[in-house]
mmCIF file of C-alpha atoms and ligand atoms in Angstrom:
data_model
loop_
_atom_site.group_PDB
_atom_site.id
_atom_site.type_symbol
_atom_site.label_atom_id
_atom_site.label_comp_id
_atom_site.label_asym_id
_atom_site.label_seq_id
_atom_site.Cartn_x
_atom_site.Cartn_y
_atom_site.Cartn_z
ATOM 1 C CA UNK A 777 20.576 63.362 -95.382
ATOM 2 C CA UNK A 778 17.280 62.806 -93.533
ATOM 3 C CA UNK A 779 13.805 63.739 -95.239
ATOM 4 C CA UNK A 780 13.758 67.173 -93.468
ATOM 5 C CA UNK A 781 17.057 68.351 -95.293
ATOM 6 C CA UNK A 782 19.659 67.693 -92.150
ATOM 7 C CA UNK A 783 21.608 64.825 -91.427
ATOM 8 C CA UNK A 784 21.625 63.870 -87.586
ATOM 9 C CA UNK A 785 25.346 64.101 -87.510
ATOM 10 C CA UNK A 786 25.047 67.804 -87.828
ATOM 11 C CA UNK A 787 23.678 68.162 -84.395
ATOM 12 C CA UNK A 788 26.192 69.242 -81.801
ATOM 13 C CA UNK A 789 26.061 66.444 -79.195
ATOM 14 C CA UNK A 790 23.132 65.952 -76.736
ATOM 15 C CA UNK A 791 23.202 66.270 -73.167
ATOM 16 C CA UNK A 792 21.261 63.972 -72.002
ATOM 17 C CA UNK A 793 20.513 63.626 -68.245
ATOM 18 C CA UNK A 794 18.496 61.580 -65.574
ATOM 19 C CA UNK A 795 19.045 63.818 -63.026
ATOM 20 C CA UNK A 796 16.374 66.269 -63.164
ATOM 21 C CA UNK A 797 17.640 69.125 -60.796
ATOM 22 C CA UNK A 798 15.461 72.245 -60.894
ATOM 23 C CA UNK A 799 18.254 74.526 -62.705
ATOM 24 C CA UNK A 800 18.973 71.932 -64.960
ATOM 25 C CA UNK A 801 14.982 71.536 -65.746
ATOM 26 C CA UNK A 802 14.379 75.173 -65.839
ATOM 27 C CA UNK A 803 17.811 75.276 -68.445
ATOM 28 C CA UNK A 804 16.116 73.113 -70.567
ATOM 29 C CA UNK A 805 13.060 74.418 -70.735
ATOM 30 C CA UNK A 806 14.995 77.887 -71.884
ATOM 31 C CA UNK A 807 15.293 75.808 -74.971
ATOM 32 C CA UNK A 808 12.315 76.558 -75.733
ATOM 33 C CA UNK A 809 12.004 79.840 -77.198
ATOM 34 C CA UNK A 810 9.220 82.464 -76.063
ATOM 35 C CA UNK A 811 7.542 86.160 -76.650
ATOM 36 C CA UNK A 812 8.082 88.107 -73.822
ATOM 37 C CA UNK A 813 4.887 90.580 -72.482
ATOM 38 C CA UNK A 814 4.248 92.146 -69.404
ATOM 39 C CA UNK A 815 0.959 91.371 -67.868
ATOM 40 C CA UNK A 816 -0.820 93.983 -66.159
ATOM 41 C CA UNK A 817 -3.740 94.211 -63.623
ATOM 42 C CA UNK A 818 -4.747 96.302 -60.780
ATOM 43 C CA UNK A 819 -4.295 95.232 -56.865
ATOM 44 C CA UNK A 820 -7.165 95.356 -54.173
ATOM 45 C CA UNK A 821 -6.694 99.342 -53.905
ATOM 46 C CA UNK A 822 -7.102 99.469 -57.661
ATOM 47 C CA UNK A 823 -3.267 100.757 -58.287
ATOM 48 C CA UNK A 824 -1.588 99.510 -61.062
ATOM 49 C CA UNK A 825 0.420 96.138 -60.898
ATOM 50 C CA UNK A 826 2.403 94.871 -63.601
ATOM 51 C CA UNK A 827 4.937 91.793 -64.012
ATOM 52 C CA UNK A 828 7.511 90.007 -66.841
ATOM 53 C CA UNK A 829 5.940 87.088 -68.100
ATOM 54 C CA UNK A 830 6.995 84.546 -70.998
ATOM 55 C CA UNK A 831 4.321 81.563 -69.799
ATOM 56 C CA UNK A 832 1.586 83.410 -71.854
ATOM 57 C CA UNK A 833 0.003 81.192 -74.524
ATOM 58 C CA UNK A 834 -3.278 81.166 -76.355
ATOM 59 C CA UNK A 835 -5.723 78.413 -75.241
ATOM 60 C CA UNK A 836 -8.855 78.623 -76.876
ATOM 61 C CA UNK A 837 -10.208 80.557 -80.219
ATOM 62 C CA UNK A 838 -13.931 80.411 -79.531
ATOM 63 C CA UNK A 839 -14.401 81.787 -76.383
ATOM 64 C CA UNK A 840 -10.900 83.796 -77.011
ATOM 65 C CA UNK A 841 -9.098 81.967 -74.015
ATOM 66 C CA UNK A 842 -5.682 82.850 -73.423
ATOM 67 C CA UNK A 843 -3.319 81.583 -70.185
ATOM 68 C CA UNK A 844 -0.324 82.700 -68.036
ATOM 69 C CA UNK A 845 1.141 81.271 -64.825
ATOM 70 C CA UNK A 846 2.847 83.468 -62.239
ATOM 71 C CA UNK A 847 5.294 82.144 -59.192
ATOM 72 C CA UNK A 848 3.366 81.775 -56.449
ATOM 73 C CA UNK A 849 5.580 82.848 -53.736
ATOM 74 C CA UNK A 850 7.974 84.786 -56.115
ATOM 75 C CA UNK A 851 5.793 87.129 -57.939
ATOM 76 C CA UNK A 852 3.756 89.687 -55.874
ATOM 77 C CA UNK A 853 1.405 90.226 -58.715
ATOM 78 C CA UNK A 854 -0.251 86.889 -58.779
ATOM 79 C CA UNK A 855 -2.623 86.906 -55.792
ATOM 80 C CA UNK A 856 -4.413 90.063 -57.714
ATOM 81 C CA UNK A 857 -5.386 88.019 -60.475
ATOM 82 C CA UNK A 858 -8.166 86.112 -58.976
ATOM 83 C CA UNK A 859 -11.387 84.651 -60.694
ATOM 84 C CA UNK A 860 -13.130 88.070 -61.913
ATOM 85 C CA UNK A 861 -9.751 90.297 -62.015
ATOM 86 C CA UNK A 862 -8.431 92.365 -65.291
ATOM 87 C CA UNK A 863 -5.947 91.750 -66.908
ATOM 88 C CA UNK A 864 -3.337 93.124 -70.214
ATOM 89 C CA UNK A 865 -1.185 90.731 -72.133
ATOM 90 C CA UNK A 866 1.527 93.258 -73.570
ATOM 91 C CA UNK A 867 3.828 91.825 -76.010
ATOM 92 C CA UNK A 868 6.345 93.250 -76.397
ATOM 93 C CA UNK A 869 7.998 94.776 -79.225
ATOM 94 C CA UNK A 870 12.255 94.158 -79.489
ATOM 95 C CA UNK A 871 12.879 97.691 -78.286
ATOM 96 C CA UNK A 872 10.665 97.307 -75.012
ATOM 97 C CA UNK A 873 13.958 95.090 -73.597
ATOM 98 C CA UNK A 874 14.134 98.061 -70.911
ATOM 99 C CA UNK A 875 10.667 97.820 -69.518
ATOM 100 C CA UNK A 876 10.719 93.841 -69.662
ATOM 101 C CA UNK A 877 13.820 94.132 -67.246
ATOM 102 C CA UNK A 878 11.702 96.664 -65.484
ATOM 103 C CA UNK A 879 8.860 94.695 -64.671
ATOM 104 C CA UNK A 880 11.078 91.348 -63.830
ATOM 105 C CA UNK A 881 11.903 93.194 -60.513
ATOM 106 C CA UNK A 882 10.036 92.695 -57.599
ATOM 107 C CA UNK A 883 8.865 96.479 -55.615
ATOM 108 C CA UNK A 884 6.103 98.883 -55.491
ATOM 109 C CA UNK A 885 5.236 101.649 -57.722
ATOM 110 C CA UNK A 886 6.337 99.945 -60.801
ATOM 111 C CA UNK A 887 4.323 101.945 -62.764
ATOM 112 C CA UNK A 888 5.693 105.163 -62.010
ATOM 113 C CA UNK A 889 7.345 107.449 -64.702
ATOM 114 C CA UNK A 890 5.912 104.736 -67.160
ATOM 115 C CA UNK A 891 3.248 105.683 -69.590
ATOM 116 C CA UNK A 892 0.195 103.615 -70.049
ATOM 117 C CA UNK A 893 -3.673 103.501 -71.897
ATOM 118 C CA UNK A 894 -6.556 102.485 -69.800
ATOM 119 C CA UNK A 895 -9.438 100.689 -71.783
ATOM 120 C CA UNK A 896 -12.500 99.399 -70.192
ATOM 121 C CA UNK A 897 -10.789 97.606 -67.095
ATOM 122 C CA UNK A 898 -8.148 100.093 -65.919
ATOM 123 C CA UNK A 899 -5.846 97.842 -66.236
ATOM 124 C CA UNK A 900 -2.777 99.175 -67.787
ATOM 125 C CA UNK A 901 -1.777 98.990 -71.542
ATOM 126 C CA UNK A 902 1.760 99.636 -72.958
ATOM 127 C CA UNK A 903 1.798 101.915 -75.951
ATOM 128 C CA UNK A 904 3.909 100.147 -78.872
ATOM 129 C CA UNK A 905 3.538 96.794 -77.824
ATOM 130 C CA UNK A 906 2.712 94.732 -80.391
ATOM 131 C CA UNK A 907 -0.057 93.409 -79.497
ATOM 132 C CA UNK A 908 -2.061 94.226 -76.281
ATOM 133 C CA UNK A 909 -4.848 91.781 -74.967
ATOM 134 C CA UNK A 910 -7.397 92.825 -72.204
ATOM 135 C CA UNK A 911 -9.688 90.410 -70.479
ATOM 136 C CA UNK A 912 -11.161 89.395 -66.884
ATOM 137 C CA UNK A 913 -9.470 86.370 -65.322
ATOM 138 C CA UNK A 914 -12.094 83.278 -65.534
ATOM 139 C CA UNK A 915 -10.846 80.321 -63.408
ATOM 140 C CA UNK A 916 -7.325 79.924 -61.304
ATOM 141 C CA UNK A 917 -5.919 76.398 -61.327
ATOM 142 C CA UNK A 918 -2.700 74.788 -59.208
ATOM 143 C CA UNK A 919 0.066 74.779 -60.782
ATOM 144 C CA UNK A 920 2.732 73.437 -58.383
ATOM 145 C CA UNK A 921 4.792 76.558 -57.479
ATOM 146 C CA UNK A 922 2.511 79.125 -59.943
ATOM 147 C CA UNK A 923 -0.846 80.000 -60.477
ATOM 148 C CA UNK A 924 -2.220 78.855 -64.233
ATOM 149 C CA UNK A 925 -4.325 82.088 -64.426
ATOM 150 C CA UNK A 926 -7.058 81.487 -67.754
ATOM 151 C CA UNK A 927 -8.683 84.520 -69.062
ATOM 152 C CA UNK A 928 -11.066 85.590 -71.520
ATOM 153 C CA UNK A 929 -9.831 88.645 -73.542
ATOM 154 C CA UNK A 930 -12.723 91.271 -74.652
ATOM 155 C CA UNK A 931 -10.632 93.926 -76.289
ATOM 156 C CA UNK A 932 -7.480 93.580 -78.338
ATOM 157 C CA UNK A 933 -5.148 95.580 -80.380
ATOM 158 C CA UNK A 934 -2.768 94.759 -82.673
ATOM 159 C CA UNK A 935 0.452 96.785 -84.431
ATOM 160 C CA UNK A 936 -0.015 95.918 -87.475
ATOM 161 C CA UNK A 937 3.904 97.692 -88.613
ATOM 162 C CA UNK A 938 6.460 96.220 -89.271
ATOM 163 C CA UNK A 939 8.000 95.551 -85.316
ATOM 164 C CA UNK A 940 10.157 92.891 -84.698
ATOM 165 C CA UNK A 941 9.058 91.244 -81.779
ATOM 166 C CA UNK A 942 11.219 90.432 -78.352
ATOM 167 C CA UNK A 943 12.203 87.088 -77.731
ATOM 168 C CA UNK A 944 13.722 85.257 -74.704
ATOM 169 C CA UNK A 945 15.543 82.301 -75.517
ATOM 170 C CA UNK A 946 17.978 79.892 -73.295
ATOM 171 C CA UNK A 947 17.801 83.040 -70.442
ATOM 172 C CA UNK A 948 19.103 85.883 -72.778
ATOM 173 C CA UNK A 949 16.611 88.284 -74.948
ATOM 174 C CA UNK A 950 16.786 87.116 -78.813
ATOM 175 C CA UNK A 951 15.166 88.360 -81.760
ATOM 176 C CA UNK A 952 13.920 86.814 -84.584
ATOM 177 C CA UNK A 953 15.296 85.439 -87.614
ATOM 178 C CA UNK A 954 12.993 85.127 -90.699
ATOM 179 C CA UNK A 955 13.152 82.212 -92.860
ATOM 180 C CA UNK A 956 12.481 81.885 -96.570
ATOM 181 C CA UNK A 957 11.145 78.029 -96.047
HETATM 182 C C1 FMN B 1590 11.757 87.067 -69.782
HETATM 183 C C2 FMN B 1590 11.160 86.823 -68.415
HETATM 184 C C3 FMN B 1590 10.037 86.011 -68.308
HETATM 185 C C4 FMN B 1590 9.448 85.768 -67.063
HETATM 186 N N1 FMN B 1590 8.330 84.975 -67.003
HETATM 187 C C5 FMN B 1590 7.730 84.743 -65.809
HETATM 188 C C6 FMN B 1590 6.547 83.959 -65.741
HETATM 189 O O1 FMN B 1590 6.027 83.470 -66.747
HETATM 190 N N2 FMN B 1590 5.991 83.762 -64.517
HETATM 191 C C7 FMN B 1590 6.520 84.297 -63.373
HETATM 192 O O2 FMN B 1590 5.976 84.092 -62.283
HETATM 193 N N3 FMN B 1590 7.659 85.060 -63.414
HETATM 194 C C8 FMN B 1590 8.257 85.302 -64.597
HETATM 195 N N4 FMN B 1590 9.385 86.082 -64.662
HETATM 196 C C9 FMN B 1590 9.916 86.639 -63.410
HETATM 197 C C10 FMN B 1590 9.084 87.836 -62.943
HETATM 198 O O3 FMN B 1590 9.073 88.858 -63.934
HETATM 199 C C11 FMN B 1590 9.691 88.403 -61.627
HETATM 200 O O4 FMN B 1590 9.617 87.428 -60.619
HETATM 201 C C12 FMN B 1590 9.001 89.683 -61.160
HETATM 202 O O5 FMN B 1590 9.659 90.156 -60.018
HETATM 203 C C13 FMN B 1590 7.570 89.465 -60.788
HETATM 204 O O6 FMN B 1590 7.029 90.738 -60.473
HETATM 205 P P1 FMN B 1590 5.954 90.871 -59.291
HETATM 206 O O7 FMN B 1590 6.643 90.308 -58.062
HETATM 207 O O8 FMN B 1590 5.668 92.329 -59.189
HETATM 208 O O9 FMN B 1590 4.790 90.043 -59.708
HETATM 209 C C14 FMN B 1590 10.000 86.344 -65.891
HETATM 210 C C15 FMN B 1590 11.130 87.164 -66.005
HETATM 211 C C16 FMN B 1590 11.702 87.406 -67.258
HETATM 212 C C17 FMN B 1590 12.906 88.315 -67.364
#
Protein backbone atom coordinates (compact mmCIF):
# COMPACT_ATOMS: atom_id res chain seq x y z
CA UNK A 1 0.00 0.00 0.00
CA UNK A 2 1.55 3.27 -1.23
CA UNK A 3 1.57 6.51 1.09
CA UNK A 4 -1.63 7.85 -0.62
CA UNK A 5 -3.77 4.76 0.59
CA UNK A 6 -3.74 2.68 -2.98
CA UNK A 7 -1.52 0.14 -4.06
CA UNK A 8 -0.44 0.53 -7.85
CA UNK A 9 -1.72 -2.90 -8.60
CA UNK A 10 -5.19 -1.61 -8.20
CA UNK A 11 -4.99 0.39 -11.33
CA UNK A 12 -6.63 -1.21 -14.32
CA UNK A 13 -3.80 -1.44 -16.89
CA UNK A 14 -2.38 1.61 -18.78
CA UNK A 15 -2.55 2.26 -22.30
CA UNK A 16 0.25 3.63 -23.11
CA UNK A 17 0.96 4.90 -26.68
CA UNK A 18 3.62 6.68 -28.95
CA UNK A 19 1.43 7.25 -31.54
CA UNK A 20 -0.16 10.45 -30.90
CA UNK A 21 -3.15 10.49 -33.44
CA UNK A 22 -5.53 13.43 -32.92
CA UNK A 23 -8.59 11.13 -31.62
CA UNK A 24 -6.41 9.32 -29.56
CA UNK A 25 -4.93 12.82 -28.07
CA UNK A 26 -8.24 14.42 -27.84
CA UNK A 27 -9.43 10.76 -25.89
CA UNK A 28 -6.97 11.36 -23.52
CA UNK A 29 -7.36 14.58 -22.79
CA UNK A 30 -11.28 13.56 -21.98
CA UNK A 31 -9.51 12.14 -19.02
CA UNK A 32 -9.42 15.02 -17.72
CA UNK A 33 -12.54 16.00 -16.20
CA UNK A 34 -14.21 19.58 -16.79
CA UNK A 35 -17.30 22.12 -15.88
CA UNK A 36 -19.19 22.67 -18.74
CA UNK A 37 -20.59 26.62 -19.46
CA UNK A 38 -21.77 28.22 -22.36
CA UNK A 39 -20.03 31.36 -23.28
CA UNK A 40 -21.95 34.09 -24.62
CA UNK A 41 -21.22 37.35 -26.58
CA UNK A 42 -22.81 39.39 -29.18
CA UNK A 43 -21.74 39.35 -33.12
CA UNK A 44 -20.92 42.56 -35.24
CA UNK A 45 -24.86 43.31 -35.56
CA UNK A 46 -25.04 43.07 -31.79
CA UNK A 47 -27.39 39.72 -31.86
CA UNK A 48 -26.79 37.29 -29.44
CA UNK A 49 -24.13 34.46 -30.00
CA UNK A 50 -23.60 31.76 -27.71
CA UNK A 51 -21.39 28.41 -27.79
CA UNK A 52 -20.54 24.98 -25.48
CA UNK A 53 -17.35 25.40 -23.99
CA UNK A 54 -15.35 23.16 -21.35
CA UNK A 55 -11.67 25.03 -22.07
CA UNK A 56 -12.76 27.78 -19.54
CA UNK A 57 -10.30 28.16 -16.65
CA UNK A 58 -9.42 30.92 -14.25
CA UNK A 59 -6.04 32.63 -14.93
CA UNK A 60 -5.42 35.35 -12.75
CA UNK A 61 -7.04 36.59 -9.20
CA UNK A 62 -5.81 40.18 -9.21
CA UNK A 63 -6.85 41.57 -12.21
CA UNK A 64 -9.80 38.74 -12.21
CA UNK A 65 -8.43 37.04 -15.49
CA UNK A 66 -10.22 34.18 -16.69
CA UNK A 67 -9.54 32.16 -20.31
CA UNK A 68 -11.36 30.04 -22.95
CA UNK A 69 -10.27 28.82 -26.39
CA UNK A 70 -12.75 28.30 -29.22
CA UNK A 71 -12.04 26.15 -32.67
CA UNK A 72 -11.02 28.34 -35.02
CA UNK A 73 -12.55 27.04 -38.08
CA UNK A 74 -15.20 24.92 -36.16
CA UNK A 75 -16.90 27.33 -33.95
CA UNK A 76 -18.68 30.35 -35.59
CA UNK A 77 -18.65 32.22 -32.37
CA UNK A 78 -14.99 32.80 -32.04
CA UNK A 79 -14.20 35.57 -34.54
CA UNK A 80 -16.80 37.82 -32.30
CA UNK A 81 -14.68 37.67 -29.43
CA UNK A 82 -12.00 40.00 -30.42
CA UNK A 83 -9.76 42.31 -28.16
CA UNK A 84 -12.59 44.72 -26.61
CA UNK A 85 -15.69 42.16 -27.11
CA UNK A 86 -18.19 40.94 -24.11
CA UNK A 87 -18.38 38.14 -22.97
CA UNK A 88 -20.59 35.50 -20.18
CA UNK A 89 -18.99 32.45 -18.70
CA UNK A 90 -22.25 30.37 -17.76
CA UNK A 91 -21.64 27.36 -15.79
CA UNK A 92 -23.74 25.33 -15.85
CA UNK A 93 -25.79 23.72 -13.35
CA UNK A 94 -26.42 19.49 -13.87
CA UNK A 95 -29.93 20.13 -15.14
CA UNK A 96 -28.79 22.68 -17.96
CA UNK A 97 -27.54 19.19 -19.96
CA UNK A 98 -30.32 20.35 -22.61
CA UNK A 99 -29.04 23.79 -23.36
CA UNK A 100 -25.25 22.57 -23.26
CA UNK A 101 -26.30 20.16 -26.19
CA UNK A 102 -28.05 23.19 -27.52
CA UNK A 103 -25.32 25.44 -27.82
CA UNK A 104 -22.70 22.53 -29.08
CA UNK A 105 -24.56 22.87 -32.48
CA UNK A 106 -23.42 25.00 -35.01
CA UNK A 107 -26.63 27.54 -36.72
CA UNK A 108 -28.14 30.85 -36.32
CA UNK A 109 -30.64 32.07 -33.94
CA UNK A 110 -29.45 30.00 -31.13
CA UNK A 111 -30.88 32.13 -28.82
CA UNK A 112 -34.32 31.90 -29.78
CA UNK A 113 -37.10 30.53 -27.41
CA UNK A 114 -34.20 30.67 -24.76
CA UNK A 115 -34.46 33.02 -21.88
CA UNK A 116 -31.63 35.22 -20.89
CA UNK A 117 -30.50 38.50 -18.38
CA UNK A 118 -28.62 41.29 -19.93
CA UNK A 119 -26.16 43.14 -17.47
CA UNK A 120 -23.99 45.93 -18.49
CA UNK A 121 -22.62 44.35 -21.86
CA UNK A 122 -25.70 42.79 -23.48
CA UNK A 123 -24.21 39.92 -23.60
CA UNK A 124 -26.43 37.14 -22.62
CA UNK A 125 -26.71 35.48 -19.11
CA UNK A 126 -28.39 32.09 -18.35
CA UNK A 127 -30.72 32.18 -15.39
CA UNK A 128 -29.76 29.18 -12.92
CA UNK A 129 -26.39 28.74 -13.91
CA UNK A 130 -24.30 28.48 -11.25
CA UNK A 131 -22.20 30.86 -11.64
CA UNK A 132 -22.27 33.55 -14.43
CA UNK A 133 -19.08 35.70 -15.24
CA UNK A 134 -19.23 38.88 -17.49
CA UNK A 135 -16.19 40.65 -18.79
CA UNK A 136 -14.64 42.37 -22.07
CA UNK A 137 -12.16 40.19 -23.94
CA UNK A 138 -8.46 41.73 -23.28
CA UNK A 139 -5.89 40.08 -25.62
CA UNK A 140 -6.42 37.02 -28.33
CA UNK A 141 -3.44 34.67 -28.59
CA UNK A 142 -2.72 31.55 -31.27
CA UNK A 143 -3.57 28.67 -30.22
CA UNK A 144 -2.94 26.19 -33.08
CA UNK A 145 -6.47 25.31 -34.31
CA UNK A 146 -8.39 27.76 -31.46
CA UNK A 147 -8.30 31.08 -30.32
CA UNK A 148 -6.97 31.39 -26.38
CA UNK A 149 -9.48 34.27 -25.79
CA UNK A 150 -8.27 36.08 -22.02
CA UNK A 151 -10.77 38.26 -20.42
CA UNK A 152 -11.23 40.38 -17.56
CA UNK A 153 -14.60 39.74 -15.77
CA UNK A 154 -16.34 43.02 -14.13
CA UNK A 155 -19.55 41.53 -12.88
CA UNK A 156 -20.20 38.10 -11.44
CA UNK A 157 -22.87 36.12 -9.83
CA UNK A 158 -22.86 33.24 -8.02
CA UNK A 159 -25.80 30.49 -6.85
CA UNK A 160 -24.97 30.14 -3.78
CA UNK A 161 -27.83 26.76 -3.36
CA UNK A 162 -27.18 23.82 -3.18
CA UNK A 163 -26.80 22.87 -7.36
CA UNK A 164 -24.84 20.18 -8.38
CA UNK A 165 -22.82 21.26 -11.06
CA UNK A 166 -22.51 19.59 -14.83
CA UNK A 167 -19.56 17.81 -15.65
CA UNK A 168 -18.10 16.38 -18.91
CA UNK A 169 -15.83 13.68 -18.47
CA UNK A 170 -14.11 11.08 -21.11
CA UNK A 171 -16.95 12.65 -23.86
CA UNK A 172 -20.15 11.84 -21.78
CA UNK A 173 -21.84 14.49 -19.17
CA UNK A 174 -20.94 13.31 -15.41
CA UNK A 175 -21.80 14.68 -12.21
CA UNK A 176 -20.09 14.91 -9.22
CA UNK A 177 -19.30 12.69 -6.50
CA UNK A 178 -18.48 14.23 -3.05
CA UNK A 179 -15.83 12.86 -0.98
CA UNK A 180 -15.49 12.74 2.79
CA UNK A 181 -11.39 12.98 2.48
C1 LIG B 1 -19.06 19.62 -23.38
C2 LIG B 1 -18.60 20.35 -24.62
C3 LIG B 1 -17.50 21.19 -24.53
C4 LIG B 1 -17.04 21.90 -25.65
N1 LIG B 1 -15.96 22.73 -25.52
C5 LIG B 1 -15.51 23.44 -26.58
C6 LIG B 1 -14.42 24.34 -26.44
O1 LIG B 1 -13.85 24.51 -25.36
N2 LIG B 1 -14.02 25.02 -27.55
C7 LIG B 1 -14.63 24.88 -28.76
O2 LIG B 1 -14.24 25.52 -29.74
N3 LIG B 1 -15.69 24.02 -28.92
C8 LIG B 1 -16.15 23.32 -27.87
N4 LIG B 1 -17.22 22.47 -28.00
C9 LIG B 1 -17.85 22.35 -29.32
C10 LIG B 1 -18.73 23.56 -29.62
O3 LIG B 1 -19.75 23.69 -28.64
C11 LIG B 1 -19.39 23.38 -31.02
O4 LIG B 1 -18.39 23.35 -32.01
C12 LIG B 1 -20.40 24.48 -31.34
O5 LIG B 1 -20.99 24.20 -32.58
C13 LIG B 1 -19.77 25.83 -31.45
O6 LIG B 1 -20.82 26.76 -31.65
P1 LIG B 1 -20.59 28.02 -32.62
O7 LIG B 1 -20.19 27.42 -33.96
O8 LIG B 1 -21.90 28.73 -32.66
O9 LIG B 1 -19.48 28.80 -32.01
C14 LIG B 1 -17.70 21.75 -26.90
C15 LIG B 1 -18.81 20.90 -26.99
C16 LIG B 1 -19.26 20.21 -25.85
C17 LIG B 1 -20.48 19.32 -25.96
Amino acid sequence: MGRLGYSPASFPPLSVTGIMDTRSFRNALGSFATGVTIVSGLDGAGKPVGSTVNSFNSVSLTPPLILFSLARETSASAQHFGVGKPFVINVLAAGQIDLSNHFAKRFDDKWTGIPFDVWDTGAPVIPGALASFEGLVTANYEGGDHIIHLGEVRRMLVNEGDVAPLLYFKGRYAGVAHSDK
